[in-house]
Short mmCIF file of N, CA and C in Angstrom, two decimals:
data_model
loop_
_atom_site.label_atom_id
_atom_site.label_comp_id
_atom_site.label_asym_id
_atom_site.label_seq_id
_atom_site.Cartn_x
_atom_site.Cartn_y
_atom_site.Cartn_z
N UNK J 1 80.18 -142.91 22.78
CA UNK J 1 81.42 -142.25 22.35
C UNK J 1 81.71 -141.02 23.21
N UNK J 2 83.11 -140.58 23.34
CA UNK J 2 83.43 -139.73 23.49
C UNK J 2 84.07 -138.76 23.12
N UNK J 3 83.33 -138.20 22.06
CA UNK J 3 83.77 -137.15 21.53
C UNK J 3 84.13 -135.86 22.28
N UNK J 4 85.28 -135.21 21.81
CA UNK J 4 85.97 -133.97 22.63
C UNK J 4 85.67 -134.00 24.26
N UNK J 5 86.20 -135.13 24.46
CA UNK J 5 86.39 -135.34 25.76
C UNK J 5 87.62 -136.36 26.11
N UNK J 6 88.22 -136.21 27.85
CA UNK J 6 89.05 -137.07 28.03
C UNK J 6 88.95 -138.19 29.19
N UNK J 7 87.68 -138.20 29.13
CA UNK J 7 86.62 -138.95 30.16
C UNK J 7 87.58 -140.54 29.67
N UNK J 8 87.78 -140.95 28.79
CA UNK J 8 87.93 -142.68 28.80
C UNK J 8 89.35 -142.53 29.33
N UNK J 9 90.68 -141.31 29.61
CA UNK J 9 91.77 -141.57 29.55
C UNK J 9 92.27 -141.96 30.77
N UNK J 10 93.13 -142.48 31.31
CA UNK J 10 93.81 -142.86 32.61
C UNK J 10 94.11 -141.08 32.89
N UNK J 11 94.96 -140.86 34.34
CA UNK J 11 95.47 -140.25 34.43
C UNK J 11 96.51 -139.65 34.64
N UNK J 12 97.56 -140.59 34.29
CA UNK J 12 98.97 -140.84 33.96
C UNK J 12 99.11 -141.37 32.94
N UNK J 13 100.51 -141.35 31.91
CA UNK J 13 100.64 -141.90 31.55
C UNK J 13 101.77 -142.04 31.00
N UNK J 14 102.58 -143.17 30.72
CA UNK J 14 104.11 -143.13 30.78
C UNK J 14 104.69 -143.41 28.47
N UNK J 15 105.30 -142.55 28.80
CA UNK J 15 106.00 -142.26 26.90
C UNK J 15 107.22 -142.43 26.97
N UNK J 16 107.85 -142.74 25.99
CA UNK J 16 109.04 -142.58 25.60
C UNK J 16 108.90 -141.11 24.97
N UNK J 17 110.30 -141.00 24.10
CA UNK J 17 110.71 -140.04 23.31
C UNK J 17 110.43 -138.79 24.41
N UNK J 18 110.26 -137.60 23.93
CA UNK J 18 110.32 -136.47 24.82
C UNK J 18 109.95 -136.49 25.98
N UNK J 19 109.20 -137.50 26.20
CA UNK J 19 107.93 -137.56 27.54
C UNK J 19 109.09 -138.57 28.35
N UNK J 20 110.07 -139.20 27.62
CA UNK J 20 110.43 -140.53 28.78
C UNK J 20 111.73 -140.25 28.87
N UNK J 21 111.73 -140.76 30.25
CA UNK J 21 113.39 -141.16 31.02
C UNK J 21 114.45 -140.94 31.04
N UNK J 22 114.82 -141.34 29.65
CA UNK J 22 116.08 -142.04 29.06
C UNK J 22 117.20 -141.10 28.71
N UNK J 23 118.09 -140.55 29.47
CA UNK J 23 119.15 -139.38 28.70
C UNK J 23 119.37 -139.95 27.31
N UNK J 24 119.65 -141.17 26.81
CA UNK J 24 119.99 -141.61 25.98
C UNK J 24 119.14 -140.97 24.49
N UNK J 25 118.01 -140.83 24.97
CA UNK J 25 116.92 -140.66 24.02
C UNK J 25 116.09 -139.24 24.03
N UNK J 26 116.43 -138.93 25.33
CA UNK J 26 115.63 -137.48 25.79
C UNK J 26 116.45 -136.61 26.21
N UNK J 27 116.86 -134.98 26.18
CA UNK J 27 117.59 -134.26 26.07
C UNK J 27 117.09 -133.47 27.06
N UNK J 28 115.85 -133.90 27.50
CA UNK J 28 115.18 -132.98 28.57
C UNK J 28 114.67 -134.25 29.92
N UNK J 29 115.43 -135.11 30.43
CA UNK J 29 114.82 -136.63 30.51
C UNK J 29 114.91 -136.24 31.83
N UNK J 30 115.28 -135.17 32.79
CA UNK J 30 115.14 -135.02 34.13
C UNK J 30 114.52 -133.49 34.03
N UNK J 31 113.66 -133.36 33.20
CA UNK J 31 112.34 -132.02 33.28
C UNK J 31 111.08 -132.49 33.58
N UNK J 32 110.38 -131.74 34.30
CA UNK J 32 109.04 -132.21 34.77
C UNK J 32 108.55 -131.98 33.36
N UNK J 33 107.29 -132.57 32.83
CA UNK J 33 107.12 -132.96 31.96
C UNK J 33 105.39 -133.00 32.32
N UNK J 34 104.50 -132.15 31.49
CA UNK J 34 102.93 -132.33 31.23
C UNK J 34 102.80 -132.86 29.90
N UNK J 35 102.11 -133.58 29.82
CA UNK J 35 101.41 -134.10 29.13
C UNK J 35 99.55 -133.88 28.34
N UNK J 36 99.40 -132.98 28.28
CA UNK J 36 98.08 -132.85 27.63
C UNK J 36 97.15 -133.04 26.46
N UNK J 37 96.60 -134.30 26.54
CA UNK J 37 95.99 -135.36 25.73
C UNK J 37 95.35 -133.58 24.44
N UNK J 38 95.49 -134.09 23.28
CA UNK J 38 94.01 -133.64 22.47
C UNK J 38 93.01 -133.70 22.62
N UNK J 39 91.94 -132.86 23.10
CA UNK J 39 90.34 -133.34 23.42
C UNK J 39 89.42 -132.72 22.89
N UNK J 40 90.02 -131.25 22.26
CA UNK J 40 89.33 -130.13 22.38
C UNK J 40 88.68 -129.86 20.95
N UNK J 41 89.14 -130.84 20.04
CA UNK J 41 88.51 -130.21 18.67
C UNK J 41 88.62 -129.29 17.52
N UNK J 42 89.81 -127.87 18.31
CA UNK J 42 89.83 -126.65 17.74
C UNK J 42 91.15 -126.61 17.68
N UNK J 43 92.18 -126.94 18.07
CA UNK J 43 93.64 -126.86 17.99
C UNK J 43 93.98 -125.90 19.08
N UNK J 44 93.33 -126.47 20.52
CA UNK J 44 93.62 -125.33 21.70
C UNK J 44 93.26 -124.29 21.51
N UNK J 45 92.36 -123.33 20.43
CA UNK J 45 92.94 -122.15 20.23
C UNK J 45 91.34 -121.67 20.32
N UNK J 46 90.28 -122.65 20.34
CA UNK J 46 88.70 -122.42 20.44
C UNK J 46 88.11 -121.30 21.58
N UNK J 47 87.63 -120.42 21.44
CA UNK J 47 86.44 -120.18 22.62
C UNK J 47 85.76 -119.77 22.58
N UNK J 48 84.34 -120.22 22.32
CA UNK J 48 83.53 -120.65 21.91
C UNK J 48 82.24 -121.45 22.25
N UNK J 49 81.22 -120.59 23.03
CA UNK J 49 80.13 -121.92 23.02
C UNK J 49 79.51 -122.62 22.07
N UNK J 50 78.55 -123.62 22.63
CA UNK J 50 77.62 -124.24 21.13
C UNK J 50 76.80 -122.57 21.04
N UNK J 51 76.69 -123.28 19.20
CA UNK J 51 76.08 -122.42 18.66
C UNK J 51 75.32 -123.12 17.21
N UNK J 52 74.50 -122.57 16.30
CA UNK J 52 73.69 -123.65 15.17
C UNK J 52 75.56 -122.85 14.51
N UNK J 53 76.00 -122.24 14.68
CA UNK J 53 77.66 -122.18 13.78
C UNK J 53 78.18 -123.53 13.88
N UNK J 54 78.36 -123.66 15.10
CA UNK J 54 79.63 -124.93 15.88
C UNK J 54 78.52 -126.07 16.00
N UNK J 55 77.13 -126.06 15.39
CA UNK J 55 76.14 -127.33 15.28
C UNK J 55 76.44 -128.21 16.78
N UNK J 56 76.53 -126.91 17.46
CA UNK J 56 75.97 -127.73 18.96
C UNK J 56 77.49 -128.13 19.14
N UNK J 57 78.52 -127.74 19.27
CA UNK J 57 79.73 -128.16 19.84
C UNK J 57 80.23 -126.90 20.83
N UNK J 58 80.55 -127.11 22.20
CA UNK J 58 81.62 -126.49 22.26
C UNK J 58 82.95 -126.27 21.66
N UNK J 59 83.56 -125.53 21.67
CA UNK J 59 85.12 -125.41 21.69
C UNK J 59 85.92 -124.17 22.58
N UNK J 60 86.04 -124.92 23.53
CA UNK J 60 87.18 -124.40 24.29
C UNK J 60 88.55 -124.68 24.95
N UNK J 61 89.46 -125.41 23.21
CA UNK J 61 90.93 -125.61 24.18
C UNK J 61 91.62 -123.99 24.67
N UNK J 62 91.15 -122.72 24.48
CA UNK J 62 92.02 -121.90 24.62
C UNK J 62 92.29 -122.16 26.58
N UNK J 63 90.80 -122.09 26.81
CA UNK J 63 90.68 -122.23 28.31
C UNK J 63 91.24 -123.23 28.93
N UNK J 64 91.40 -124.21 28.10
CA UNK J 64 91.77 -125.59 28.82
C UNK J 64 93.32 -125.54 28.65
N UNK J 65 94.29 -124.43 27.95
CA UNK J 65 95.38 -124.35 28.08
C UNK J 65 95.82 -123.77 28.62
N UNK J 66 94.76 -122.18 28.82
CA UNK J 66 95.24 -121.53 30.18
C UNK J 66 94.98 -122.36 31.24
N UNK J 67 93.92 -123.23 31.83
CA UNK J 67 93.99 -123.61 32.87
C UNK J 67 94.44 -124.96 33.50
N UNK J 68 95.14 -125.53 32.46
CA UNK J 68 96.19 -126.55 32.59
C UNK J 68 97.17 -125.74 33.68
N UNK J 69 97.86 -124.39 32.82
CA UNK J 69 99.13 -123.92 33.11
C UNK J 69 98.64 -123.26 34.71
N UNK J 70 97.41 -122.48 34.73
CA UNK J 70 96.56 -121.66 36.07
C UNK J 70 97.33 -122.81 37.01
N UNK J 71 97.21 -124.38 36.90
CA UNK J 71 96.78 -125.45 37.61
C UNK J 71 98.33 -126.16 38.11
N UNK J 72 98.91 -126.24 36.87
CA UNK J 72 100.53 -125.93 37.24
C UNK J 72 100.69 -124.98 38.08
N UNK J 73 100.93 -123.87 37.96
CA UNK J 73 101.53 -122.66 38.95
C UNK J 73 101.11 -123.14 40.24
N UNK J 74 99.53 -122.99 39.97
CA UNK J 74 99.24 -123.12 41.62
C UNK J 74 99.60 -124.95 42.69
N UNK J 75 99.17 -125.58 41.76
CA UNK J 75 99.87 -127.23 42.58
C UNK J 75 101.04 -127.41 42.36
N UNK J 76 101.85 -127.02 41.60
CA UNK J 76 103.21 -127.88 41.37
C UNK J 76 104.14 -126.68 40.70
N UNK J 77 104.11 -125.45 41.12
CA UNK J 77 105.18 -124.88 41.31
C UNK J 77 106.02 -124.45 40.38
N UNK J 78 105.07 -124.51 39.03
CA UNK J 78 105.56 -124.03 37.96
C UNK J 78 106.33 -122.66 37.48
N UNK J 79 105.66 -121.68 38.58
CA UNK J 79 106.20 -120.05 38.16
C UNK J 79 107.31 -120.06 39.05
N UNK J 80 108.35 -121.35 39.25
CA UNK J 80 109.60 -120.72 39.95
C UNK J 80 110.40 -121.27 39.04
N UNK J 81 109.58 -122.14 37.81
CA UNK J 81 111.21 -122.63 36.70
C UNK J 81 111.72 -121.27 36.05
N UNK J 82 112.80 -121.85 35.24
CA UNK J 82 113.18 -120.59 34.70
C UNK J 82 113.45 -120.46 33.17
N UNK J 83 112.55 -121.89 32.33
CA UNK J 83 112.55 -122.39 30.90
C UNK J 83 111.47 -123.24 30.69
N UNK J 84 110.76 -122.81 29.82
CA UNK J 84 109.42 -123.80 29.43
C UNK J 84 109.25 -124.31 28.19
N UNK J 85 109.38 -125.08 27.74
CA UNK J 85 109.36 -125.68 26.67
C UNK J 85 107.53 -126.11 26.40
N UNK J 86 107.27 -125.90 25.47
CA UNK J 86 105.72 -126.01 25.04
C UNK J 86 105.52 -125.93 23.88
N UNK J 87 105.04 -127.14 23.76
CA UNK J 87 104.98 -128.08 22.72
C UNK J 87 104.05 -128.73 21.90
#
């Protein structure tokens, strides 16, 4: 198993509704668009090593949301939009 992990996921992956295409259906359908699976356990908001508290779990989505966005800015040019929707 893989618990709080995103080891089994592809790394794309294509949605409808907010995530897809379609003006018809999406109001934002020509916005770049991240996608960041649930993995983390804590509601993003963890940080936190294991501990006998957390019975041997990490939790760290806080980090994994700053460094989604760290990862945006720096590859793909995120700190020149001028509206972020986050979600």
């Amino acid at each position: 198993p893989h618990y709080m992990s995103s080891k089994p996921w592809a790394p794309t992956r294509a949605d409808g509704g907010l995530l897809g295409p379609d003006p018809a259906m999406n109001p934002l359908w020509n916005a770049s668009k991240v996608y960041l699976p649930y993995c983390t356990s804590d509601g993003y908001v963890g940080n936190r090593g294991a501990s006998p508290e957390t019975y041997g779990w990490h939790f760290r989505g806080q980090v994994v949301v700053e460094s989604m966005f760290a990862e945006l800015v720096r590859s793909f040019g995120l700190k020149t939009g001028d509206t972020l929707v986050f979600s």
